[in-house]
């Protein structure tokens, strides 16, 4: 495996490849398992993730890297092989979530706004994760749209945390995925696509300013933003073409062209919408960075359903996962269309 930050970053966004976000914390994976009536235990979490990582076709051809949770990077498959070795054998790069979660931001907006924590001891944790095989990391800052929010205090605090995290990663030989997520699940009635645009532009400008101040090498990082969409409860929903056009526009006006790649989160979009939006953006063409996926839910939801926690359904789960990975690979090339979705 190559060790230069720029080479790792480019490999993460290689043509037609994207990232599998499988870094659900124990609390989040429990919520996902609840939906299929499966108890979340160390073994059930391992079985589920082992199923994904042993989907050889998907891992070889469509997935460049996997974001893991602390438990998973240390876990062994049922036959004793470390899960990290299984993904490496398929040519996929191990990554690790290193933030310790979004905590209430002290002050007048603490009931709504959060700041992501995890800087304490991060230098030492990164050294350990590097030894365990991680070559990239992720840290997610969360920005909420609500009445009169986000506050500048929230954007600034999260951007500053992201920059300090990114600098520590690069010092450790680990590519930082810088993830400032403007949530789409706001209930506020004025949370339309233009409000998402305005807040995302403000957030991204602030993040790149903090990255500059922290002397983060843009060539050795990946940006993981939200797309420009309307709030889920907004009555006025944009067309897929409008989402693609506005997302590309905000990125062109805020993200320097030296950043090698942008890998989107899915954020609660349906599987197909997340794929369609990505494909339309790539079809616009003439972009200075690679645009690809780093999806959690939009890559896993169908696989989780098909598997249902039953060993006899492993092959069905793998087929569902491979299908979504393939559709998103096509989208990363701007070549997806609804017919391929149906044909499969
Ligand atoms: P979703 O694609 O489900 O939003 O997850 C991506 C992720 O890593 C969130 O931090």
Short mmCIF file of C-alpha atoms and ligand atoms in Angstrom, two decimals:
data_model
loop_
_atom_site.label_atom_id
_atom_site.label_comp_id
_atom_site.label_asym_id
_atom_site.label_seq_id
_atom_site.Cartn_x
_atom_site.Cartn_y
_atom_site.Cartn_z
CA UNK A 1 0.00 0.00 0.00
CA UNK A 2 1.22 3.46 -0.92
CA UNK A 3 2.00 5.81 1.97
CA UNK A 4 1.98 9.35 0.53
CA UNK A 5 -1.07 11.34 1.62
CA UNK A 6 -1.77 12.58 -1.92
CA UNK A 7 -1.60 9.05 -3.31
CA UNK A 8 -3.94 7.67 -0.66
CA UNK A 9 -6.39 10.54 -1.23
CA UNK A 10 -6.38 9.97 -4.98
CA UNK A 11 -6.90 6.24 -4.52
CA UNK A 12 -9.92 6.97 -2.32
CA UNK A 13 -11.60 8.80 -5.19
CA UNK A 14 -10.29 6.70 -8.10
CA UNK A 15 -12.59 6.76 -11.16
CA UNK A 16 -15.78 4.78 -10.54
CA UNK A 17 -14.93 4.12 -6.89
CA UNK A 18 -16.24 5.53 -3.64
CA UNK A 19 -16.26 4.95 0.09
CA UNK A 20 -18.45 2.73 2.23
CA UNK A 21 -19.29 4.49 5.50
CA UNK A 22 -19.66 1.59 7.96
CA UNK A 23 -18.62 3.57 11.02
CA UNK A 24 -21.94 3.57 12.86
CA UNK A 25 -21.33 3.95 16.58
CA UNK A 26 -22.75 1.25 18.86
CA UNK A 27 -25.81 3.44 19.48
CA UNK A 28 -26.48 4.05 15.78
CA UNK A 29 -26.02 0.45 14.65
CA UNK A 30 -28.43 -0.62 17.39
CA UNK A 31 -31.07 1.69 15.87
CA UNK A 32 -30.45 0.14 12.43
CA UNK A 33 -30.65 -3.42 13.84
CA UNK A 34 -33.84 -2.57 15.76
CA UNK A 35 -35.54 -2.10 12.39
CA UNK A 36 -34.86 -5.75 11.50
CA UNK A 37 -35.54 -6.97 15.05
CA UNK A 38 -31.95 -8.01 15.59
CA UNK A 39 -30.16 -7.64 18.90
CA UNK A 40 -26.97 -5.60 18.57
CA UNK A 41 -24.17 -7.73 20.02
CA UNK A 42 -20.47 -7.88 19.29
CA UNK A 43 -21.13 -11.01 17.20
CA UNK A 44 -24.12 -9.65 15.26
CA UNK A 45 -22.23 -6.47 14.43
CA UNK A 46 -19.30 -8.56 13.26
CA UNK A 47 -21.48 -10.88 11.17
CA UNK A 48 -23.15 -7.93 9.46
CA UNK A 49 -19.93 -6.13 8.63
CA UNK A 50 -18.17 -9.33 7.64
CA UNK A 51 -20.97 -9.94 5.14
CA UNK A 52 -20.34 -6.50 3.59
CA UNK A 53 -16.56 -6.76 3.53
CA UNK A 54 -16.67 -10.25 1.99
CA UNK A 55 -18.72 -8.92 -0.94
CA UNK A 56 -15.64 -9.33 -3.10
CA UNK A 57 -17.02 -7.94 -6.36
CA UNK A 58 -18.21 -4.74 -4.67
CA UNK A 59 -15.08 -4.31 -2.57
CA UNK A 60 -12.73 -4.91 -5.51
CA UNK A 61 -14.47 -2.90 -8.18
CA UNK A 62 -16.61 -0.18 -6.61
CA UNK A 63 -15.41 0.51 -3.06
CA UNK A 64 -12.07 2.28 -2.60
CA UNK A 65 -12.16 2.35 1.18
CA UNK A 66 -14.28 1.66 4.25
CA UNK A 67 -14.78 3.91 7.27
CA UNK A 68 -14.73 1.71 10.36
CA UNK A 69 -15.72 2.17 13.97
CA UNK A 70 -13.21 1.56 16.76
CA UNK A 71 -14.68 -1.86 17.57
CA UNK A 72 -14.59 -3.02 13.94
CA UNK A 73 -10.99 -2.10 13.18
CA UNK A 74 -9.97 -4.46 16.01
CA UNK A 75 -12.46 -7.21 15.17
CA UNK A 76 -11.82 -10.62 13.63
CA UNK A 77 -14.07 -12.47 11.20
CA UNK A 78 -15.71 -15.69 12.33
CA UNK A 79 -12.73 -17.68 10.98
CA UNK A 80 -10.25 -15.52 12.92
CA UNK A 81 -9.06 -13.32 10.01
CA UNK A 82 -8.93 -9.65 11.01
CA UNK A 83 -11.69 -7.75 9.18
CA UNK A 84 -9.06 -5.20 8.10
CA UNK A 85 -7.17 -7.96 6.30
CA UNK A 86 -10.30 -9.04 4.43
CA UNK A 87 -10.87 -5.56 3.02
CA UNK A 88 -7.18 -5.06 2.24
CA UNK A 89 -7.13 -8.34 0.33
CA UNK A 90 -9.89 -6.95 -1.89
CA UNK A 91 -7.83 -3.80 -2.47
CA UNK A 92 -9.97 -1.56 -0.26
CA UNK A 93 -8.33 0.92 2.14
CA UNK A 94 -9.27 0.81 5.85
CA UNK A 95 -10.36 4.10 7.43
CA UNK A 96 -11.50 5.03 10.92
CA UNK A 97 -13.98 7.39 12.54
CA UNK A 98 -12.06 9.30 15.19
CA UNK A 99 -14.48 11.90 16.51
CA UNK A 100 -16.22 11.01 19.74
CA UNK A 101 -19.56 12.47 18.77
CA UNK A 102 -21.56 15.68 18.52
CA UNK A 103 -22.20 17.13 22.00
CA UNK A 104 -24.48 20.03 23.01
CA UNK A 105 -22.72 23.32 22.31
CA UNK A 106 -22.68 25.31 25.53
CA UNK A 107 -24.60 28.56 25.38
CA UNK A 108 -28.03 29.81 24.37
CA UNK A 109 -28.47 27.32 21.48
CA UNK A 110 -27.41 24.20 23.40
CA UNK A 111 -30.80 22.51 22.97
CA UNK A 112 -30.30 22.38 19.20
CA UNK A 113 -26.68 22.99 18.25
CA UNK A 114 -23.74 20.66 18.77
CA UNK A 115 -19.98 20.74 18.59
CA UNK A 116 -18.08 17.60 17.68
CA UNK A 117 -15.57 16.42 20.25
CA UNK A 118 -12.60 14.07 20.22
CA UNK A 119 -9.41 16.16 20.11
CA UNK A 120 -8.19 15.02 23.53
CA UNK A 121 -5.62 12.27 23.06
CA UNK A 122 -6.23 12.24 19.30
CA UNK A 123 -2.52 12.29 18.40
CA UNK A 124 -1.99 9.06 20.34
CA UNK A 125 -5.16 7.42 19.02
CA UNK A 126 -4.16 8.22 15.43
CA UNK A 127 -0.77 6.59 15.95
CA UNK A 128 -2.52 3.45 17.19
CA UNK A 129 -5.03 3.44 14.32
CA UNK A 130 -2.19 3.82 11.82
CA UNK A 131 -0.53 0.76 13.34
CA UNK A 132 -3.86 -1.10 13.02
CA UNK A 133 -3.89 -0.31 9.28
CA UNK A 134 -5.98 2.87 8.94
CA UNK A 135 -4.79 5.19 6.20
CA UNK A 136 -7.64 7.66 6.34
CA UNK A 137 -9.96 9.00 9.02
CA UNK A 138 -13.25 10.79 9.39
CA UNK A 139 -14.61 13.52 11.65
CA UNK A 140 -18.15 14.83 11.26
CA UNK A 141 -19.26 18.28 12.33
CA UNK A 142 -23.02 18.86 12.39
CA UNK A 143 -24.80 22.06 11.42
CA UNK A 144 -28.55 22.35 12.04
CA UNK A 145 -30.87 24.69 10.19
CA UNK A 146 -33.63 26.04 12.45
CA UNK A 147 -35.31 29.31 13.32
CA UNK A 148 -32.45 31.87 13.30
CA UNK A 149 -29.87 29.05 13.21
CA UNK A 150 -27.17 27.99 12.62
CA UNK A 151 -25.27 30.41 14.80
CA UNK A 152 -21.87 31.70 13.74
CA UNK A 153 -20.58 30.27 17.01
CA UNK A 154 -21.64 26.75 15.94
CA UNK A 155 -20.16 26.99 12.45
CA UNK A 156 -16.91 28.44 13.77
CA UNK A 157 -16.49 25.89 16.57
CA UNK A 158 -17.13 22.93 14.26
CA UNK A 159 -14.89 24.27 11.49
CA UNK A 160 -12.10 24.84 14.00
CA UNK A 161 -12.43 21.29 15.32
CA UNK A 162 -12.36 19.86 11.81
CA UNK A 163 -9.16 21.78 10.99
CA UNK A 164 -7.35 20.71 14.17
CA UNK A 165 -8.39 17.11 13.52
CA UNK A 166 -7.22 17.30 9.90
CA UNK A 167 -3.81 18.69 10.85
CA UNK A 168 -3.30 15.91 13.42
CA UNK A 169 -4.27 13.28 10.84
CA UNK A 170 -1.78 14.52 8.29
CA UNK A 171 0.95 14.59 10.92
CA UNK A 172 0.18 10.89 11.54
CA UNK A 173 0.28 9.95 7.83
CA UNK A 174 -3.51 9.59 7.68
CA UNK A 175 -5.75 11.31 5.11
CA UNK A 176 -8.51 13.29 6.84
CA UNK A 177 -12.05 13.13 5.52
CA UNK A 178 -13.35 16.54 6.49
CA UNK A 179 -17.10 16.21 6.98
CA UNK A 180 -19.16 19.31 7.72
CA UNK A 181 -22.75 18.12 7.44
CA UNK A 182 -25.60 20.58 7.10
CA UNK A 183 -28.48 18.36 8.18
CA UNK A 184 -31.47 17.89 5.88
CA UNK A 185 -33.86 16.72 8.59
CA UNK A 186 -34.72 20.19 9.86
CA UNK A 187 -38.41 20.80 10.51
CA UNK A 188 -38.25 24.52 9.90
CA UNK A 189 -40.67 25.69 7.20
CA UNK A 190 -38.18 28.06 5.56
CA UNK A 191 -35.62 25.27 5.21
CA UNK A 192 -35.81 25.11 1.43
CA UNK A 193 -33.04 24.42 -1.05
CA UNK A 194 -31.87 28.03 -1.07
CA UNK A 195 -31.51 28.09 2.70
CA UNK A 196 -29.45 24.89 2.45
CA UNK A 197 -27.32 26.59 -0.21
CA UNK A 198 -26.78 29.68 1.94
CA UNK A 199 -25.83 27.74 5.07
CA UNK A 200 -23.63 25.25 3.20
CA UNK A 201 -21.74 28.04 1.44
CA UNK A 202 -21.15 29.79 4.77
CA UNK A 203 -20.03 26.54 6.37
CA UNK A 204 -17.66 25.50 3.58
CA UNK A 205 -16.06 28.95 3.38
CA UNK A 206 -15.43 28.85 7.12
CA UNK A 207 -14.05 25.30 6.99
CA UNK A 208 -11.54 26.10 4.23
CA UNK A 209 -10.42 29.22 6.06
CA UNK A 210 -9.77 27.18 9.21
CA UNK A 211 -7.98 24.49 7.17
CA UNK A 212 -5.74 27.21 5.76
CA UNK A 213 -5.00 28.62 9.21
CA UNK A 214 -4.11 25.11 10.43
CA UNK A 215 -1.82 24.61 7.38
CA UNK A 216 -3.67 21.52 6.24
CA UNK A 217 -2.48 20.27 2.85
CA UNK A 218 -5.52 20.34 0.58
CA UNK A 219 -3.91 17.76 -1.72
CA UNK A 220 -3.91 15.28 1.15
CA UNK A 221 -7.54 15.50 2.25
CA UNK A 222 -11.03 14.57 1.05
CA UNK A 223 -14.11 16.72 1.62
CA UNK A 224 -17.34 14.99 2.64
CA UNK A 225 -20.20 17.47 2.35
CA UNK A 226 -23.96 17.30 2.15
CA UNK A 227 -25.65 17.92 -1.17
CA UNK A 228 -27.75 21.04 -1.62
CA UNK A 229 -31.26 19.76 -0.95
CA UNK A 230 -34.41 21.06 0.73
CA UNK A 231 -35.22 20.11 4.31
CA UNK A 232 -37.09 16.81 4.44
CA UNK A 233 -40.22 18.50 5.75
CA UNK A 234 -40.15 21.41 3.28
CA UNK A 235 -43.25 21.46 1.07
CA UNK A 236 -41.25 22.73 -1.90
CA UNK A 237 -38.96 19.91 -3.05
CA UNK A 238 -36.48 20.58 -5.87
CA UNK A 239 -35.97 18.44 -8.96
CA UNK A 240 -32.92 16.18 -9.14
CA UNK A 241 -31.45 18.48 -11.81
CA UNK A 242 -31.75 21.48 -9.48
CA UNK A 243 -30.03 19.61 -6.64
CA UNK A 244 -27.17 18.66 -8.97
CA UNK A 245 -26.81 22.14 -10.41
CA UNK A 246 -26.87 23.95 -7.04
CA UNK A 247 -24.54 21.45 -5.37
CA UNK A 248 -21.96 21.81 -8.13
CA UNK A 249 -22.33 25.60 -7.97
CA UNK A 250 -21.73 25.86 -4.23
CA UNK A 251 -18.74 23.52 -4.43
CA UNK A 252 -17.20 25.44 -7.34
CA UNK A 253 -17.48 28.65 -5.39
CA UNK A 254 -16.01 27.32 -2.13
CA UNK A 255 -13.74 24.27 -2.67
CA UNK A 256 -10.23 24.90 -4.04
CA UNK A 257 -9.34 22.84 -7.09
CA UNK A 258 -6.29 21.36 -5.32
CA UNK A 259 -8.64 19.19 -3.24
CA UNK A 260 -8.45 15.83 -5.05
CA UNK A 261 -11.94 14.63 -4.27
CA UNK A 262 -15.32 15.26 -2.78
CA UNK A 263 -17.21 12.23 -1.44
CA UNK A 264 -20.79 12.99 -0.43
CA UNK A 265 -22.73 11.68 2.53
CA UNK A 266 -26.27 10.49 1.77
CA UNK A 267 -27.79 12.20 4.81
CA UNK A 268 -31.22 10.56 4.70
CA UNK A 269 -31.87 10.71 0.95
CA UNK A 270 -33.46 7.61 -0.54
CA UNK A 271 -31.01 5.15 -2.11
CA UNK A 272 -31.99 6.04 -5.64
CA UNK A 273 -32.05 9.80 -5.12
CA UNK A 274 -28.54 9.74 -3.68
CA UNK A 275 -27.40 7.83 -6.76
CA UNK A 276 -29.27 9.98 -9.26
CA UNK A 277 -28.00 13.26 -7.79
CA UNK A 278 -24.39 12.07 -7.91
CA UNK A 279 -24.73 10.88 -11.48
CA UNK A 280 -26.29 14.14 -12.67
CA UNK A 281 -23.48 16.13 -11.08
CA UNK A 282 -20.82 14.07 -12.80
CA UNK A 283 -22.70 14.32 -16.08
CA UNK A 284 -22.35 18.13 -15.87
CA UNK A 285 -18.62 17.54 -16.36
CA UNK A 286 -15.65 19.91 -16.38
CA UNK A 287 -15.16 19.61 -12.60
CA UNK A 288 -11.73 20.17 -10.99
CA UNK A 289 -12.14 17.41 -8.37
CA UNK A 290 -13.46 13.86 -8.44
CA UNK A 291 -17.05 13.66 -7.18
CA UNK A 292 -18.03 10.37 -5.60
CA UNK A 293 -19.93 8.74 -2.74
CA UNK A 294 -19.14 8.06 0.89
CA UNK A 295 -22.55 6.73 1.75
CA UNK A 296 -23.71 4.98 4.88
CA UNK A 297 -27.45 4.48 4.73
CA UNK A 298 -27.79 4.76 0.93
CA UNK A 299 -25.27 1.92 0.46
CA UNK A 300 -26.39 -0.30 3.32
CA UNK A 301 -30.16 -0.02 3.78
CA UNK A 302 -31.11 -2.57 1.11
CA UNK A 303 -28.39 -4.99 2.21
CA UNK A 304 -29.48 -4.81 5.82
CA UNK A 305 -33.08 -5.55 4.85
CA UNK A 306 -32.15 -8.45 2.57
CA UNK A 307 -29.89 -9.99 5.22
CA UNK A 308 -32.30 -9.51 8.12
CA UNK A 309 -29.77 -10.96 10.56
CA UNK A 310 -30.06 -14.50 9.17
CA UNK A 311 -27.03 -16.51 8.06
CA UNK A 312 -29.03 -18.11 5.24
CA UNK A 313 -29.51 -14.63 3.76
CA UNK A 314 -25.84 -13.65 3.54
CA UNK A 315 -25.74 -14.11 -0.24
CA UNK A 316 -28.91 -12.03 -0.67
CA UNK A 317 -27.47 -9.27 1.50
CA UNK A 318 -24.26 -9.30 -0.51
CA UNK A 319 -26.21 -9.11 -3.78
CA UNK A 320 -28.15 -6.09 -2.53
CA UNK A 321 -24.98 -4.36 -1.34
CA UNK A 322 -23.13 -5.10 -4.57
CA UNK A 323 -26.01 -3.75 -6.62
CA UNK A 324 -26.05 -0.41 -4.76
CA UNK A 325 -22.27 -0.17 -4.92
CA UNK A 326 -22.38 -0.78 -8.66
CA UNK A 327 -25.13 1.80 -9.23
CA UNK A 328 -23.13 4.38 -7.27
CA UNK A 329 -19.98 3.49 -9.17
CA UNK A 330 -21.85 4.28 -12.39
CA UNK A 331 -23.04 7.53 -10.79
CA UNK A 332 -19.46 8.46 -9.92
CA UNK A 333 -18.78 8.22 -13.66
CA UNK A 334 -21.96 10.13 -14.58
CA UNK A 335 -23.29 7.02 -16.30
CA UNK A 336 -26.18 5.87 -14.11
CA UNK A 337 -29.76 5.85 -15.32
CA UNK A 338 -33.02 4.42 -14.00
CA UNK A 339 -33.03 1.68 -16.66
CA UNK A 340 -29.87 0.11 -15.21
CA UNK A 341 -31.50 0.17 -11.82
CA UNK A 342 -34.45 -1.85 -13.13
CA UNK A 343 -32.38 -4.16 -15.33
CA UNK A 344 -30.51 -5.54 -12.33
P1 LIG B 1 -25.07 8.63 5.53
O1 LIG B 1 -24.68 8.40 4.08
O2 LIG B 1 -26.02 7.61 6.05
O3 LIG B 1 -25.47 10.06 5.77
O4 LIG B 1 -23.77 8.38 6.39
C1 LIG B 1 -22.58 8.89 6.00
C2 LIG B 1 -21.78 9.23 7.16
O5 LIG B 1 -20.67 8.79 7.30
C3 LIG B 1 -22.37 10.13 8.16
O6 LIG B 1 -21.39 10.64 8.98
#
